[in-house]
Short mmCIF file of C-alpha atoms in Angstrom, two decimals:
data_model
loop_
_atom_site.label_atom_id
_atom_site.label_comp_id
_atom_site.label_asym_id
_atom_site.label_seq_id
_atom_site.Cartn_x
_atom_site.Cartn_y
_atom_site.Cartn_z
CA MET U 1 -3.36 39.39 12.65
CA THR U 2 -4.69 36.73 10.28
CA ASP U 3 -7.62 38.91 9.21
CA TRP U 4 -6.42 38.91 5.59
CA GLY U 5 -8.00 36.57 3.05
CA ARG U 6 -5.58 33.82 2.10
CA ASN U 7 -5.90 34.68 -1.58
CA ASP U 8 -5.86 38.45 -1.09
CA PRO U 9 -2.76 40.46 -1.99
CA CYS U 10 -0.49 40.48 1.06
CA TRP U 11 -0.68 43.49 3.36
CA CYS U 12 3.06 44.09 2.91
CA GLY U 13 2.64 45.28 -0.67
CA SER U 14 4.76 42.52 -2.22
CA GLY U 15 2.05 41.71 -4.76
CA LYS U 16 2.05 38.06 -3.66
CA LYS U 17 -1.00 36.30 -2.30
CA TYR U 18 -1.21 36.51 1.47
CA LYS U 19 -0.94 32.73 1.85
CA LYS U 20 2.35 32.76 -0.09
CA CYS U 21 3.79 35.75 1.76
CA HIS U 22 3.06 36.76 5.36
CA TYR U 23 0.42 34.21 6.37
CA GLU U 24 2.80 31.92 8.29
CA PHE U 25 4.63 34.97 9.64
CA ASP U 26 1.38 36.31 11.15
CA ARG U 27 0.49 32.91 12.59
CA LYS U 28 3.90 32.78 14.32
CA LEU U 29 3.35 36.22 15.85
CA GLU U 30 -0.15 35.22 16.98
CA GLU U 31 1.25 32.16 18.74
CA LEU U 32 3.87 34.27 20.50
CA TYR U 33 1.27 36.87 21.45
CA ASP U 34 -0.95 34.16 22.94
CA MET U 35 2.06 33.09 25.01
CA GLY U 36 2.29 36.61 26.44
CA ALA U 37 5.02 38.03 24.22
CA VAL U 38 5.15 41.63 23.02
CA VAL U 39 4.96 41.39 19.22
CA PRO U 40 5.49 44.06 16.54
CA SER U 41 2.49 45.56 14.78
CA ARG U 42 2.38 45.52 11.00
CA ASP U 43 3.48 49.15 10.72
CA ILE U 44 6.80 48.21 12.36
CA ILE U 45 7.53 45.55 9.70
CA LYS U 46 9.20 47.12 6.65
CA THR U 47 8.30 46.10 3.11
CA PRO U 48 10.99 45.12 0.57
CA ASP U 49 10.71 48.52 -1.15
CA GLU U 50 11.00 50.34 2.16
CA ILE U 51 14.03 48.27 3.15
CA GLU U 52 15.75 49.13 -0.11
CA GLY U 53 15.07 52.84 0.44
CA ILE U 54 16.42 52.69 3.99
CA ARG U 55 19.45 50.76 2.76
CA LYS U 56 20.26 53.55 0.26
CA SER U 57 19.88 56.17 2.97
CA ALA U 58 22.24 54.15 5.16
CA GLN U 59 24.87 54.14 2.40
CA VAL U 60 24.91 57.94 2.55
CA ASN U 61 25.12 57.83 6.34
CA ILE U 62 28.12 55.51 6.20
CA ALA U 63 29.86 57.67 3.60
CA VAL U 64 29.42 60.78 5.76
CA LEU U 65 30.87 59.06 8.83
CA ASP U 66 33.74 57.74 6.71
CA TYR U 67 34.49 61.34 5.71
CA VAL U 68 34.48 62.40 9.36
CA ALA U 69 36.80 59.52 10.23
CA GLU U 70 39.30 60.64 7.58
CA HIS U 71 39.36 64.30 8.69
CA ILE U 72 38.71 64.48 12.43
CA ARG U 73 41.73 65.61 14.45
CA GLU U 74 42.96 67.70 17.33
CA GLY U 75 42.45 71.45 16.93
CA ILE U 76 39.23 71.48 14.92
CA SER U 77 35.95 72.80 16.29
CA THR U 78 32.83 70.69 16.51
CA ALA U 79 31.22 73.35 14.27
CA GLU U 80 33.60 72.20 11.53
CA ILE U 81 32.35 68.64 11.97
CA ASP U 82 28.81 69.96 11.64
CA LYS U 83 29.71 71.66 8.35
CA TRP U 84 31.34 68.49 7.03
CA VAL U 85 28.21 66.50 7.82
CA TYR U 86 25.88 69.03 6.22
CA ASP U 87 28.00 69.39 3.09
CA GLU U 88 28.72 65.67 2.62
CA THR U 89 25.08 64.71 3.23
CA THR U 90 23.54 67.27 0.91
CA LYS U 91 25.99 66.69 -1.93
CA ARG U 92 24.83 63.05 -1.90
CA GLY U 93 21.20 64.12 -2.17
CA GLY U 94 20.34 63.67 1.50
CA ILE U 95 19.16 65.86 4.36
CA PRO U 96 20.72 65.76 7.86
CA ALA U 97 17.88 64.37 9.98
CA PRO U 98 18.86 66.20 13.22
CA LEU U 99 18.68 69.67 11.64
CA ASP U 100 15.61 71.42 13.09
CA TYR U 101 14.34 68.12 14.53
CA GLU U 102 12.20 69.25 17.48
CA GLY U 103 14.28 72.43 17.49
CA PHE U 104 17.75 70.84 17.41
CA PRO U 105 19.92 73.57 15.81
CA LYS U 106 22.62 71.55 14.02
CA SER U 107 23.13 68.74 11.50
CA VAL U 108 24.93 66.30 13.80
CA CYS U 109 25.42 65.48 17.49
CA THR U 110 28.99 65.75 18.80
CA SER U 111 29.35 64.47 22.36
CA ILE U 112 32.73 64.75 24.09
CA ASN U 113 34.05 62.97 27.20
CA GLU U 114 31.37 63.24 29.92
CA GLU U 115 28.71 64.23 27.39
CA VAL U 116 26.58 61.11 26.94
CA CYS U 117 24.66 62.23 23.84
CA HIS U 118 23.06 65.14 21.97
CA GLY U 119 26.09 67.41 22.18
CA ILE U 120 25.52 70.54 20.08
CA PRO U 121 28.36 71.54 17.72
CA SER U 122 29.94 74.94 18.43
CA GLU U 123 32.75 77.16 17.18
CA ASP U 124 33.81 77.41 20.82
CA VAL U 125 34.34 73.67 21.35
CA ILE U 126 37.80 72.67 20.07
CA LEU U 127 38.95 69.06 20.09
CA LYS U 128 41.91 68.58 22.42
CA ASP U 129 44.54 65.91 22.84
CA GLY U 130 43.03 63.17 24.98
CA ASP U 131 39.38 63.76 24.11
CA ILE U 132 36.99 61.00 23.18
CA ILE U 133 34.08 62.06 20.97
CA ASN U 134 30.93 60.48 19.63
CA VAL U 135 29.77 61.73 16.22
CA ASP U 136 26.14 60.76 15.65
CA VAL U 137 25.01 61.09 12.02
CA SER U 138 21.44 60.62 10.79
CA THR U 139 20.27 60.95 7.19
CA ILE U 140 17.05 61.40 5.26
CA LEU U 141 17.22 60.25 1.64
CA ASP U 142 14.07 60.22 -0.49
CA GLY U 143 12.03 60.15 2.72
CA TYR U 144 13.90 57.23 4.30
CA TYR U 145 15.89 57.52 7.53
CA SER U 146 19.20 56.04 8.63
CA ASP U 147 21.12 56.52 11.86
CA SER U 148 24.54 55.48 13.20
CA SER U 149 27.41 56.87 15.25
CA ARG U 150 31.08 56.23 15.90
CA MET U 151 33.56 57.06 18.63
CA PHE U 152 36.89 58.75 17.88
CA CYS U 153 39.95 59.00 20.11
CA ILE U 154 41.82 62.29 19.71
CA GLY U 155 45.59 62.04 20.20
CA ASN U 156 46.92 60.55 23.41
CA VAL U 157 43.83 59.24 25.17
CA ALA U 158 44.08 57.92 28.73
CA PRO U 159 44.25 54.10 28.69
CA GLU U 160 41.05 53.65 30.72
CA ASN U 161 39.14 55.96 28.37
CA ARG U 162 40.48 54.22 25.26
CA LYS U 163 39.52 50.88 26.78
CA LEU U 164 36.01 52.22 27.43
CA VAL U 165 35.67 53.18 23.76
CA GLU U 166 36.91 49.78 22.60
CA ASP U 167 34.76 47.88 25.10
CA VAL U 168 31.55 49.64 24.06
CA HIS U 169 32.23 48.57 20.47
CA LYS U 170 32.82 45.04 21.78
CA ALA U 171 29.54 45.24 23.74
CA ILE U 172 27.64 45.75 20.49
CA GLU U 173 29.35 42.73 18.95
CA ILE U 174 28.33 40.67 22.00
CA GLY U 175 24.79 42.00 21.76
CA LEU U 176 24.62 41.09 18.08
CA GLU U 177 25.18 37.44 18.98
CA GLN U 178 21.66 37.54 20.49
CA VAL U 179 20.02 39.30 17.53
CA LYS U 180 18.04 36.69 15.62
CA PRO U 181 14.52 36.30 14.24
CA TRP U 182 11.92 35.34 16.87
CA GLY U 183 14.27 36.18 19.72
CA TYR U 184 13.62 39.03 22.14
CA LEU U 185 15.14 42.48 22.33
CA GLY U 186 15.80 41.74 26.00
CA ASP U 187 18.15 38.92 25.01
CA MET U 188 20.42 41.48 23.34
CA GLY U 189 19.94 44.05 26.10
CA GLN U 190 20.98 41.65 28.85
CA ALA U 191 24.05 40.47 26.92
CA ILE U 192 25.26 44.06 26.56
CA ASN U 193 24.52 44.96 30.17
CA ASP U 194 26.18 41.81 31.54
CA PHE U 195 29.34 42.49 29.57
CA ALA U 196 29.44 46.18 30.55
CA LYS U 197 29.07 45.34 34.24
CA SER U 198 31.74 42.63 33.97
CA GLN U 199 34.18 45.37 32.90
CA GLY U 200 33.20 47.64 35.78
CA TYR U 201 31.01 50.01 33.74
CA SER U 202 27.40 51.11 34.04
CA VAL U 203 24.76 51.40 31.32
CA VAL U 204 22.50 54.43 30.92
CA ARG U 205 18.90 53.37 31.53
CA GLU U 206 16.91 56.39 30.40
CA ILE U 207 18.13 56.57 26.79
CA GLY U 208 18.26 53.72 24.29
CA GLY U 209 17.89 52.63 20.72
CA HIS U 210 14.80 52.92 18.58
CA GLY U 211 13.06 51.89 15.43
CA CYS U 212 14.19 53.95 12.44
CA GLY U 213 13.39 53.98 8.75
CA LEU U 214 10.15 55.71 7.83
CA GLU U 215 10.58 58.19 10.69
CA PHE U 216 13.60 59.31 12.68
CA HIS U 217 12.35 57.62 15.85
CA GLU U 218 9.84 54.79 15.71
CA ASP U 219 8.79 51.88 17.88
CA PRO U 220 10.24 49.82 19.40
CA TRP U 221 12.23 51.53 22.11
CA VAL U 222 15.41 49.50 22.66
CA GLY U 223 16.87 49.35 26.15
CA PHE U 224 20.22 47.91 27.25
CA THR U 225 19.47 47.07 30.87
CA THR U 226 16.69 44.65 29.96
CA LYS U 227 16.28 40.95 30.77
CA LYS U 228 16.53 37.92 28.52
CA GLY U 229 13.13 36.74 27.28
CA THR U 230 11.52 40.18 27.67
CA GLU U 231 10.76 43.17 25.44
CA MET U 232 9.51 42.97 21.85
CA VAL U 233 9.97 39.92 19.65
CA MET U 234 12.51 40.54 16.86
CA ALA U 235 10.61 39.63 13.70
CA PRO U 236 11.98 39.67 10.14
CA GLY U 237 11.47 43.10 8.60
CA MET U 238 12.07 45.05 11.81
CA ILE U 239 14.71 47.80 11.67
CA PHE U 240 16.11 49.41 14.81
CA THR U 241 19.29 50.89 16.27
CA ILE U 242 21.61 49.32 18.80
CA GLU U 243 23.34 52.17 20.66
CA PRO U 244 24.27 51.46 24.26
CA MET U 245 25.56 54.46 26.21
CA ILE U 246 28.06 53.10 28.69
CA ASN U 247 29.66 55.10 31.48
CA LEU U 248 33.05 54.72 33.10
CA GLY U 249 31.41 55.69 36.38
CA LYS U 250 27.84 55.59 37.62
CA PRO U 251 24.76 55.39 35.36
CA GLN U 252 23.03 58.59 36.48
CA VAL U 253 22.74 61.35 33.87
CA TYR U 254 21.22 64.82 33.56
CA THR U 255 20.21 67.15 30.73
CA ASP U 256 21.68 70.61 30.19
CA LYS U 257 19.10 73.12 31.46
CA ASP U 258 20.36 75.87 29.15
CA ASN U 259 20.19 74.12 25.78
CA GLY U 260 17.66 71.42 26.68
CA TRP U 261 19.54 68.77 24.70
CA THR U 262 22.98 67.72 25.88
CA VAL U 263 23.01 64.81 28.32
CA TYR U 264 25.94 64.49 30.78
CA THR U 265 27.09 61.90 33.29
CA ARG U 266 26.17 63.14 36.73
CA ASP U 267 29.55 62.15 38.22
CA GLY U 268 31.51 63.83 35.40
CA LYS U 269 33.20 60.64 34.24
CA PRO U 270 33.46 59.75 30.54
CA SER U 271 30.77 57.98 28.56
CA ALA U 272 31.03 56.20 25.21
CA GLN U 273 28.51 55.13 22.60
CA TRP U 274 28.59 53.39 19.24
CA GLU U 275 25.43 53.05 17.17
CA ILE U 276 24.47 50.70 14.38
CA GLN U 277 21.19 50.26 12.51
CA VAL U 278 20.12 46.67 11.92
CA LEU U 279 17.51 44.81 9.89
CA ILE U 280 16.14 41.51 11.18
CA THR U 281 16.19 38.95 8.35
CA GLU U 282 14.76 35.46 7.99
CA ASP U 283 18.03 33.88 9.11
CA GLY U 284 19.75 36.55 11.20
CA TYR U 285 20.40 40.25 10.72
CA GLU U 286 21.90 42.76 8.32
CA ILE U 287 23.83 45.79 9.54
CA LEU U 288 22.51 48.68 7.45
CA ALA U 289 24.43 51.60 8.97
CA TYR U 290 27.52 51.76 11.16
#
């Protein structure tokens, strides 16, 4: 990585000389690489200007989810949620990232009860008393991407389902304790998985978090059944999502053959997911979207 001249402008675009900017950073990654670690390539590390653009996109994403939180209730259709997301995103100058992404037909994913993720909004799906629902919002603003989701409990939710929702949020907080510069993504993944199993849950293996910022889905892939000391090194400037999908029952899932998108638990038991987007900083992390 240290193929830049020490007095050349840094590859990150800061305008500083390389020796005053990312020289020591690159040396640290080289040392870790020589020790056998998986390290991020330069295109994964975001520049200060890119981070600011992603941060502004995330502010829109948060505002849209705040609007959903204020208005979601029993008796509305998931198509109404989709309209809220489209309207609230576009009026703030953004574009809903899911809309037409690889053929996805709507502006948001709405996943209810045993739907793990990628639920497609519909006029025919009406929220009922006792439902739990994940609303997954993703935004493009001035070419920058943000992504986060929240769970909502509709009316009188069964205690074990409400506990699942609360525990998945707690799992992210536990995972965040392991998010630090020069640590490993596996440190966070194991912390989340250990907690989930301690509560009697299972974690979906096939679907995880991802890099996000210049594209909707970037490297690295972020798993939540990983082992401490494995997976990619978390270096300052990396941005990715933490979004464990945790099941009340077994971990096996399947994808709807008719729509090609919606993922369900195979045993029909509920699943819950929260998603945040984080930036690795020099001394910890910053939550960009939640």
